[in-house]
XYZ file of C-alpha atoms in Angstrom:
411
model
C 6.561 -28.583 -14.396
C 5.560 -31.154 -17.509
C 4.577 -29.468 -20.534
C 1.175 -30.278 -21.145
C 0.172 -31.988 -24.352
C -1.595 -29.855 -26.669
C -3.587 -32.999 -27.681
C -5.460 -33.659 -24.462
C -6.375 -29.652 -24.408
C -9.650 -28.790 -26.074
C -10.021 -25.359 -27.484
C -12.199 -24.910 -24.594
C -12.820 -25.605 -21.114
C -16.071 -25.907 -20.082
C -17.186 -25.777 -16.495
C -18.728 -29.473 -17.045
C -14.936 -30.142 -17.688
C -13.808 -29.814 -14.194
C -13.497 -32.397 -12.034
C -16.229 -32.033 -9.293
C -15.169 -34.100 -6.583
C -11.937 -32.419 -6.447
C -13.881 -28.823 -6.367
C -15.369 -30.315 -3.651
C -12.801 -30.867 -1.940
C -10.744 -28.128 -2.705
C -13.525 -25.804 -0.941
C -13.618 -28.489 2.052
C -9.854 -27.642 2.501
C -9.748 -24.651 1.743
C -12.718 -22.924 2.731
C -14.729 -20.135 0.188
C -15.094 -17.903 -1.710
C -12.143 -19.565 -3.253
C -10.168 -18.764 -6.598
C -8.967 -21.991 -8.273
C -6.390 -21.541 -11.366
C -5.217 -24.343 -13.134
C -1.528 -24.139 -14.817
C -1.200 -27.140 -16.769
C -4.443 -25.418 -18.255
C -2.580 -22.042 -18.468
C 0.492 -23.430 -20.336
C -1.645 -25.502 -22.329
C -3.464 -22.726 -24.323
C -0.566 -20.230 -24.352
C 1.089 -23.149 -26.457
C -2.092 -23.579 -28.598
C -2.393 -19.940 -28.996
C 1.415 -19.768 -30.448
C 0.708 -23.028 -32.750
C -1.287 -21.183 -34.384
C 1.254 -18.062 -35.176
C 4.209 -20.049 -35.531
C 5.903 -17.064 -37.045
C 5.030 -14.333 -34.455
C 6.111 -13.731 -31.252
C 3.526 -14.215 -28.724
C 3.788 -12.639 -25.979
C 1.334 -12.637 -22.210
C -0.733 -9.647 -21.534
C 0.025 -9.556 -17.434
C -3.061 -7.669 -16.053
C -5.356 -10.440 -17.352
C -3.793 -12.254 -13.955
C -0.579 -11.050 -12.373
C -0.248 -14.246 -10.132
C 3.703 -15.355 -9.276
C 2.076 -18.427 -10.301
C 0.973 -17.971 -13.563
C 3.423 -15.592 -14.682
C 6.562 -18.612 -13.563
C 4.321 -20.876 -15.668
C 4.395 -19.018 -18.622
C 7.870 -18.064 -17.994
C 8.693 -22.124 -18.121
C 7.142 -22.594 -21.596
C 8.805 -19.642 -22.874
C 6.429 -16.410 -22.841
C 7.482 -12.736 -22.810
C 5.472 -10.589 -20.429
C 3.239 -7.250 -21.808
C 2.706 -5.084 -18.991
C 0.359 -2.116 -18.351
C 2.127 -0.508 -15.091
C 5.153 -0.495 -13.104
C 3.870 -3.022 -10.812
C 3.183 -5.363 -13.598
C 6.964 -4.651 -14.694
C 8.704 -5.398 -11.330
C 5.801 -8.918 -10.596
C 7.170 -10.197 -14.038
C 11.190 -9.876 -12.452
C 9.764 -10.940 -9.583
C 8.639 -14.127 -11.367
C 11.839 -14.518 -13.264
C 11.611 -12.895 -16.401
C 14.395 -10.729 -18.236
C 13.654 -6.934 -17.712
C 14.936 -7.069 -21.382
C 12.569 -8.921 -22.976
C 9.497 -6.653 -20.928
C 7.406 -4.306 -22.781
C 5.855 -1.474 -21.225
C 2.640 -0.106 -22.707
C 2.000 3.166 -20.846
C -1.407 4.138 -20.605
C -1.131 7.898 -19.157
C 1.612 6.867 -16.723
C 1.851 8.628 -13.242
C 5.586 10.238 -12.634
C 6.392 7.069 -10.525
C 5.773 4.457 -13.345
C 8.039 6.123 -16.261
C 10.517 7.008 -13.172
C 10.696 3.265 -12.110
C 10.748 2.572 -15.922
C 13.472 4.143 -16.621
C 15.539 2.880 -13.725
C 15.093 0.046 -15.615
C 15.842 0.658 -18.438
C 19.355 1.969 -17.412
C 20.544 -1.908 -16.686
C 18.079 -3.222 -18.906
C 18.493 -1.416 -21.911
C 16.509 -4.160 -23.871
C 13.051 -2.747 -22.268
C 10.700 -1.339 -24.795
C 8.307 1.238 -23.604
C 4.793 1.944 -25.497
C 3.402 5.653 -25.737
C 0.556 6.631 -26.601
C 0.765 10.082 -25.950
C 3.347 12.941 -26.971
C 3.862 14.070 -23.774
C 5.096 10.543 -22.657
C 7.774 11.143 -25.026
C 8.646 14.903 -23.531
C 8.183 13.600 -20.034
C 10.549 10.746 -21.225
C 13.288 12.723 -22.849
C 13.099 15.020 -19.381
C 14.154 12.156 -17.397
C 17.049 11.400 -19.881
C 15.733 8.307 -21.622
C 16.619 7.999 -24.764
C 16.222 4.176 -25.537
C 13.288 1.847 -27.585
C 9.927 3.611 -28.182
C 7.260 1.747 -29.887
C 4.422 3.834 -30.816
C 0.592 3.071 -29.999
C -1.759 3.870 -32.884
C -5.744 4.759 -31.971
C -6.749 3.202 -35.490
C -10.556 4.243 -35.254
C -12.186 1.072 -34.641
C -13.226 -0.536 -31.748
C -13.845 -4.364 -30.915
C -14.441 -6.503 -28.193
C -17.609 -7.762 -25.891
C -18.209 -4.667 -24.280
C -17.984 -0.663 -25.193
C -15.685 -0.313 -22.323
C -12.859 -3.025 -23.628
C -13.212 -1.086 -27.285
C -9.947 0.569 -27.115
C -9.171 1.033 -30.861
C -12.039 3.774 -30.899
C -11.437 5.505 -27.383
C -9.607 9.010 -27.492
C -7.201 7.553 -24.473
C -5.669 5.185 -26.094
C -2.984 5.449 -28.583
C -1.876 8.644 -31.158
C -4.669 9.920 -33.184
C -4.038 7.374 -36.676
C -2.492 10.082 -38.830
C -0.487 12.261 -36.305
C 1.675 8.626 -36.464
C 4.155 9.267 -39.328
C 4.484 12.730 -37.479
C 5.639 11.446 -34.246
C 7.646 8.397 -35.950
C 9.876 11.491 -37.029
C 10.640 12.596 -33.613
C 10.852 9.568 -32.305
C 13.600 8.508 -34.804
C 15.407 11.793 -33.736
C 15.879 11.726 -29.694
C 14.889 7.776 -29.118
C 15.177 4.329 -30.802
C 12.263 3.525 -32.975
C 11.406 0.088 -33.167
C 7.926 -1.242 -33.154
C 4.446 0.022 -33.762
C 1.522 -1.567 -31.214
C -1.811 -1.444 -31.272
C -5.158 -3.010 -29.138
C -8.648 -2.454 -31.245
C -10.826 -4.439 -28.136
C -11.229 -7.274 -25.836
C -13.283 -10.412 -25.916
C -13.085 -10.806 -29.757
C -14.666 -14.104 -31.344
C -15.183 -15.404 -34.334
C -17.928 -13.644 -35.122
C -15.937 -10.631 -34.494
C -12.874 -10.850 -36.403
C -13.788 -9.027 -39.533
C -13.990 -5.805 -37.627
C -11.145 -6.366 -35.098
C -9.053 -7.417 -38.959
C -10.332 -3.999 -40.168
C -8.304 -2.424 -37.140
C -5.361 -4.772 -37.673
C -5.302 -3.564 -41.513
C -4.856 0.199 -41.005
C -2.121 -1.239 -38.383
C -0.216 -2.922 -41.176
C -0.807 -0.189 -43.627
C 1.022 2.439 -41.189
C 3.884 0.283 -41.039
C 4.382 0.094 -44.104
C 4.162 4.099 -44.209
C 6.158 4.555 -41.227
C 9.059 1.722 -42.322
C 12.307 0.433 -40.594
C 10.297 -1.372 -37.579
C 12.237 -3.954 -35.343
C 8.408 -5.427 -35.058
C 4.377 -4.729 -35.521
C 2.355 -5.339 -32.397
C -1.347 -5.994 -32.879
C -2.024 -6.448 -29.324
C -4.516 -9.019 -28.001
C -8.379 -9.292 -27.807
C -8.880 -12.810 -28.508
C -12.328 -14.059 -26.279
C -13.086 -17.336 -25.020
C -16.955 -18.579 -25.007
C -18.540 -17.418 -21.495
C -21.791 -18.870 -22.375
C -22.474 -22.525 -22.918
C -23.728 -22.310 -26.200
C -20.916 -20.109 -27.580
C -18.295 -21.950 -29.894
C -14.424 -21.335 -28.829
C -12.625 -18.947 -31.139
C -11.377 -20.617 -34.478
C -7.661 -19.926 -33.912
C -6.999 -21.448 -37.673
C -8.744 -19.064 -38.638
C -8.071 -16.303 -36.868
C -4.646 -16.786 -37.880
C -5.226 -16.818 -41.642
C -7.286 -13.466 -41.165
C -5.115 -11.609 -39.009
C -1.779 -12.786 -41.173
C -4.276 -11.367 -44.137
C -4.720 -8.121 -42.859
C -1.454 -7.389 -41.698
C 0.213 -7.770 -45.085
C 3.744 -7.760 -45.990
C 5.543 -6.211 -43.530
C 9.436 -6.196 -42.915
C 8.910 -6.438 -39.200
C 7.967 -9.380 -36.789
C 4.715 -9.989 -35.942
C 3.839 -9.709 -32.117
C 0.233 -10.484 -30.692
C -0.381 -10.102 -26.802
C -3.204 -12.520 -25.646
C -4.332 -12.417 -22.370
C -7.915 -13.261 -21.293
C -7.370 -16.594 -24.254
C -4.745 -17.887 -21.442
C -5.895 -17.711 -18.585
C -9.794 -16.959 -18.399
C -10.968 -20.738 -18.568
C -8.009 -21.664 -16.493
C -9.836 -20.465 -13.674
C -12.975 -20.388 -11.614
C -14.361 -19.547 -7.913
C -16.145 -21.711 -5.664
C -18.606 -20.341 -3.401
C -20.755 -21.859 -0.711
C -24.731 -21.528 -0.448
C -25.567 -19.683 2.895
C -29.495 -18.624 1.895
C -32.131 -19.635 0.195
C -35.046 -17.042 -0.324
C -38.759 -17.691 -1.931
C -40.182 -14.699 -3.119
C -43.464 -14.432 -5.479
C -41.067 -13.278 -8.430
C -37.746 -15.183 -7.744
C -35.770 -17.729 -6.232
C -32.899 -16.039 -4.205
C -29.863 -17.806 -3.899
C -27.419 -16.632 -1.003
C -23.337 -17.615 -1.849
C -20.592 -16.213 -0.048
C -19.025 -14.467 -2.864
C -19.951 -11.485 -3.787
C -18.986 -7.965 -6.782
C -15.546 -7.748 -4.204
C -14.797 -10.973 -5.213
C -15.772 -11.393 -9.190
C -16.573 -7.615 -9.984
C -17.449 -8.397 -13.763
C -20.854 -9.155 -14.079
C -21.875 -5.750 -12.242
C -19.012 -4.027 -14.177
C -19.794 -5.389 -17.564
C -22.756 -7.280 -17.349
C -21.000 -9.788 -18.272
C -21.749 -13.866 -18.191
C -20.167 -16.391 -16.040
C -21.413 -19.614 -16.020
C -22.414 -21.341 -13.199
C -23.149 -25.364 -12.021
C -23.972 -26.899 -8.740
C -20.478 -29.254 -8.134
C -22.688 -30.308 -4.916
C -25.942 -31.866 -6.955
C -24.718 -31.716 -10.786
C -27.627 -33.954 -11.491
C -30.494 -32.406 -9.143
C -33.005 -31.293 -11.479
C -31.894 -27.714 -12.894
C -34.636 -24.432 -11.489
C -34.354 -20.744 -12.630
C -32.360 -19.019 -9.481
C -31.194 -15.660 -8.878
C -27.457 -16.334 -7.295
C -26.721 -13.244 -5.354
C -23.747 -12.556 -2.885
C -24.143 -10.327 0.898
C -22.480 -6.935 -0.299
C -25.498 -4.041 -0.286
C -26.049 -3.314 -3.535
C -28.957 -4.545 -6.090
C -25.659 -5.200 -8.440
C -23.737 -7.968 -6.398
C -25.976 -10.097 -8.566
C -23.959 -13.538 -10.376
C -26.930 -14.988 -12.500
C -30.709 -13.878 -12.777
C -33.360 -16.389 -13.429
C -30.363 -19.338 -14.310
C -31.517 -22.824 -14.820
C -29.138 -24.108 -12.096
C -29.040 -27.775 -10.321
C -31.733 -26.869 -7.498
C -29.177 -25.529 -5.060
C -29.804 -26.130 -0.921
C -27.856 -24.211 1.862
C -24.103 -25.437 2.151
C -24.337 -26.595 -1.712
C -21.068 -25.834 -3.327
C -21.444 -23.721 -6.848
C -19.034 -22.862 -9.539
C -18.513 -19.582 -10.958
C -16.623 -20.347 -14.442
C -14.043 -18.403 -16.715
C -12.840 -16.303 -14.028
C -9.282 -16.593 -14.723
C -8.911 -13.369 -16.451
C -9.752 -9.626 -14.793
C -11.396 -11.764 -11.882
C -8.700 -11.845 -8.914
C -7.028 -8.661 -10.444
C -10.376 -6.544 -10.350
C -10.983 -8.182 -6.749
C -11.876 -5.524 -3.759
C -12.201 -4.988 -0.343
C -15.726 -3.396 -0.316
C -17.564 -4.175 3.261
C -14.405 -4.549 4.663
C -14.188 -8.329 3.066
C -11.385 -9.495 3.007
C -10.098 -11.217 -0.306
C -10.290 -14.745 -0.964
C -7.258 -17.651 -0.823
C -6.247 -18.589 -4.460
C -5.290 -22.181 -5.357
C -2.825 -23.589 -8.091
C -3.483 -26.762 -9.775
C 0.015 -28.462 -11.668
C 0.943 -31.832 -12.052
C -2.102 -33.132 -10.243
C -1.398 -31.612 -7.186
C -2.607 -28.252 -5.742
C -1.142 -25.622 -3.263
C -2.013 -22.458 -2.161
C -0.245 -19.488 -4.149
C -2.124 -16.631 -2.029
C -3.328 -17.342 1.321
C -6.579 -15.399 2.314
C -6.444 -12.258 3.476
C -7.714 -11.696 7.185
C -9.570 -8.473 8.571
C -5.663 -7.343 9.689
C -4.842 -7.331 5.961
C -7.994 -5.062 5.201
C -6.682 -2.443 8.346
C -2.800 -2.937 7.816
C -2.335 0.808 5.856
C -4.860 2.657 8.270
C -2.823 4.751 10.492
């Protein structure tokens, strides 16, 4: 694969961006709903993102999209792999990376995760596992594991678009701020201490920062309590624009803050982005099947639906949308719906879009992050084919699922 060059990657891709004709002809070939991802696009902003920490190690948050695809790509240009479960852990070998250079962050881990964790950990002995809890450390030591620990700190803050990304502040998430010292103690006496981590939210722009730097502060200040740390995690968080009007984050910026709140530490600085890599790297395209008048709204029909991009009923979050079949019809206010039963399988409400007509081909933007990993099966649908851009070329890295696939485990 080339390495893309960082000067013909904006900080962000806009939907406008994309090439239309090949959209269209992606969804010709391929039928819809359809994921698209593009990995030149992928690579591209994971090296932008690290330009701008040239001192840290920078590392790829996995559940923002687990695809063999994407994780190989980031593999080539040199990425370590966060993961959140054992799955995530055995995708990333899968993919080719070192089970040493893995770090597990377990979030209330079921007996089969630390149990396949610690398997690996006895040939891999470089794998770091994150708790967050104290039992994860008894239910650790009662398996016999007695290797690297890095500790998850709750620092009392919470960032991010939504309250539901605003880990710093939620009780689940990490040891209560000062129980840490505490537990450093024990940890230090039956395991290998090494690193400190902590994730205040998700989504975090510019606008943002001074809160999610708050967070990062009280980070840097129990390090500095705590001591003799192979490295200080800050996690990830950092947003891209959904909406159109939105600037991209100001990574220059955002460096010189977060270096700022950290402080001096005797550690190395890790960050974990996720969503930054991947969620403008990728997109759905979705055919027009209906087209309803009704005396308050214009009711657009597509073939996607909440099993295929769950985040807008989840979240209420924003995708944008555009019409790659008319880009320059004149734009109407459109309600874009898809067929599962539910008043929340609902993409845009009253959206100036490019007046769509049955068969028209629409875009559904930024969906490269939480958008095939949060994808369902709900009516029995099955899920869509995804498609891999590199090089100029494009291949299919996960064929679509058929009604078989949806029945396989029924017995």
């Amino acid at each position: 694969m080339a390495v893309p060059d960082l000067a013909d990657s904006p900080p962000v891709r806009r939907l406008a961006d994309w090439d239309d004709q090949q959209l269209r002809s992606l969804a010709a070939t391929h039928d819809t709903p359809l994921y698209v991802i593009d990995l030149d696009r992928v690579q591209a902003n994971y090296q932008r993102f690290s330009a701008a920490f040239p001192d840290a190690h920078v590392m790829y948050a996995a559940k923002a999209h687990t695809g063999q695809s994407v994780l190989s790509a980031l593999l080539d240009v040199g990425a370590d792999i966060e993961c959140a479960a054992w799955g995530e852990l055995q995708r990333s070998i899968d993919a080719g990376a070192d089970p040493n250079t893995l770090q597990y962050t377990a979030v209330n881990p079921p007996d089969h995760d630390l149990d396949y964790a610690v398997d690996l950990a006895d040939d891999a002995p470089g794998l770091t596992i994150t708790i967050g809890a104290t039992d994860t450390l008894d239910r650790l030591a009662e398996r016999g594991y007695d290797g690297r620990i890095a500790i998850r700190i709750n620092p009392g803050i919470g960032t991010g678009h939504h309250e539901k990304v605003a880990t710093g502040n939620d009780a689940k998430f990490g040891i209560p701020y000062e129980q840490v010292p505490e537990v450093a103690e024990r940890v230090r006496e039956e395991f290998d201490l090494v690193g400190l981590h902590s994730h205040a939210g998700s989504g975090v722009l510019t606008d943002d920062l001074e809160d999610h730097c708050e967070a990062i502060e009280r980070v840097g200040e129990m390090a500095r309590r705590v001591g003799d740390l192979e490295f200080v995690d800050i996690g990830g968080g950092f947003g891209v624009p959904y909406r159109e009007d939105e600037p991209p984050l100001d990574l220059d910026k955002t460096a010189e803050m977060v270096r700022a709140a950290v402080g001096e530490i005797d550690a190395q600085l890790k960050l974990e982005p996720g969503r930054y890599i991947v969620a403008d790297a990728g997109l759905i395209l979705t055919t027009v099947n209906t087209i309803k008048e009704t005396p308050t709204a214009t009711v657009v029909g597509v073939d996607a639906s909440l099993a295929t991009l769950i985040r807008p009923a989840m979240f209420g979050s924003y995708h944008p949308m555009r019409n790659v079949s008319a880009p320059d019809r004149e734009a109407e206010p459109v309600t874009v719906g898809g067929p599962v039963c539910t008043s929340a399988d609902v993409f845009a409400t009253d959206r100036p879009i490019a007046r769509p007509e049955r068969d028209d081909i629409l875009t559904i933007g930024n969906a490269g992050s939480y958008g095939y990993e949060l994808a369902s099966q709900f009516h029995s649908q099955p899920r869509p084919a995804e498609v891999a851009l590199e090089d100029g070329d494009d291949r299919v890295v996960r064929r679509r699922e058929t009604l078989d696939d949806v029945t396989r485990v029924e017995q």
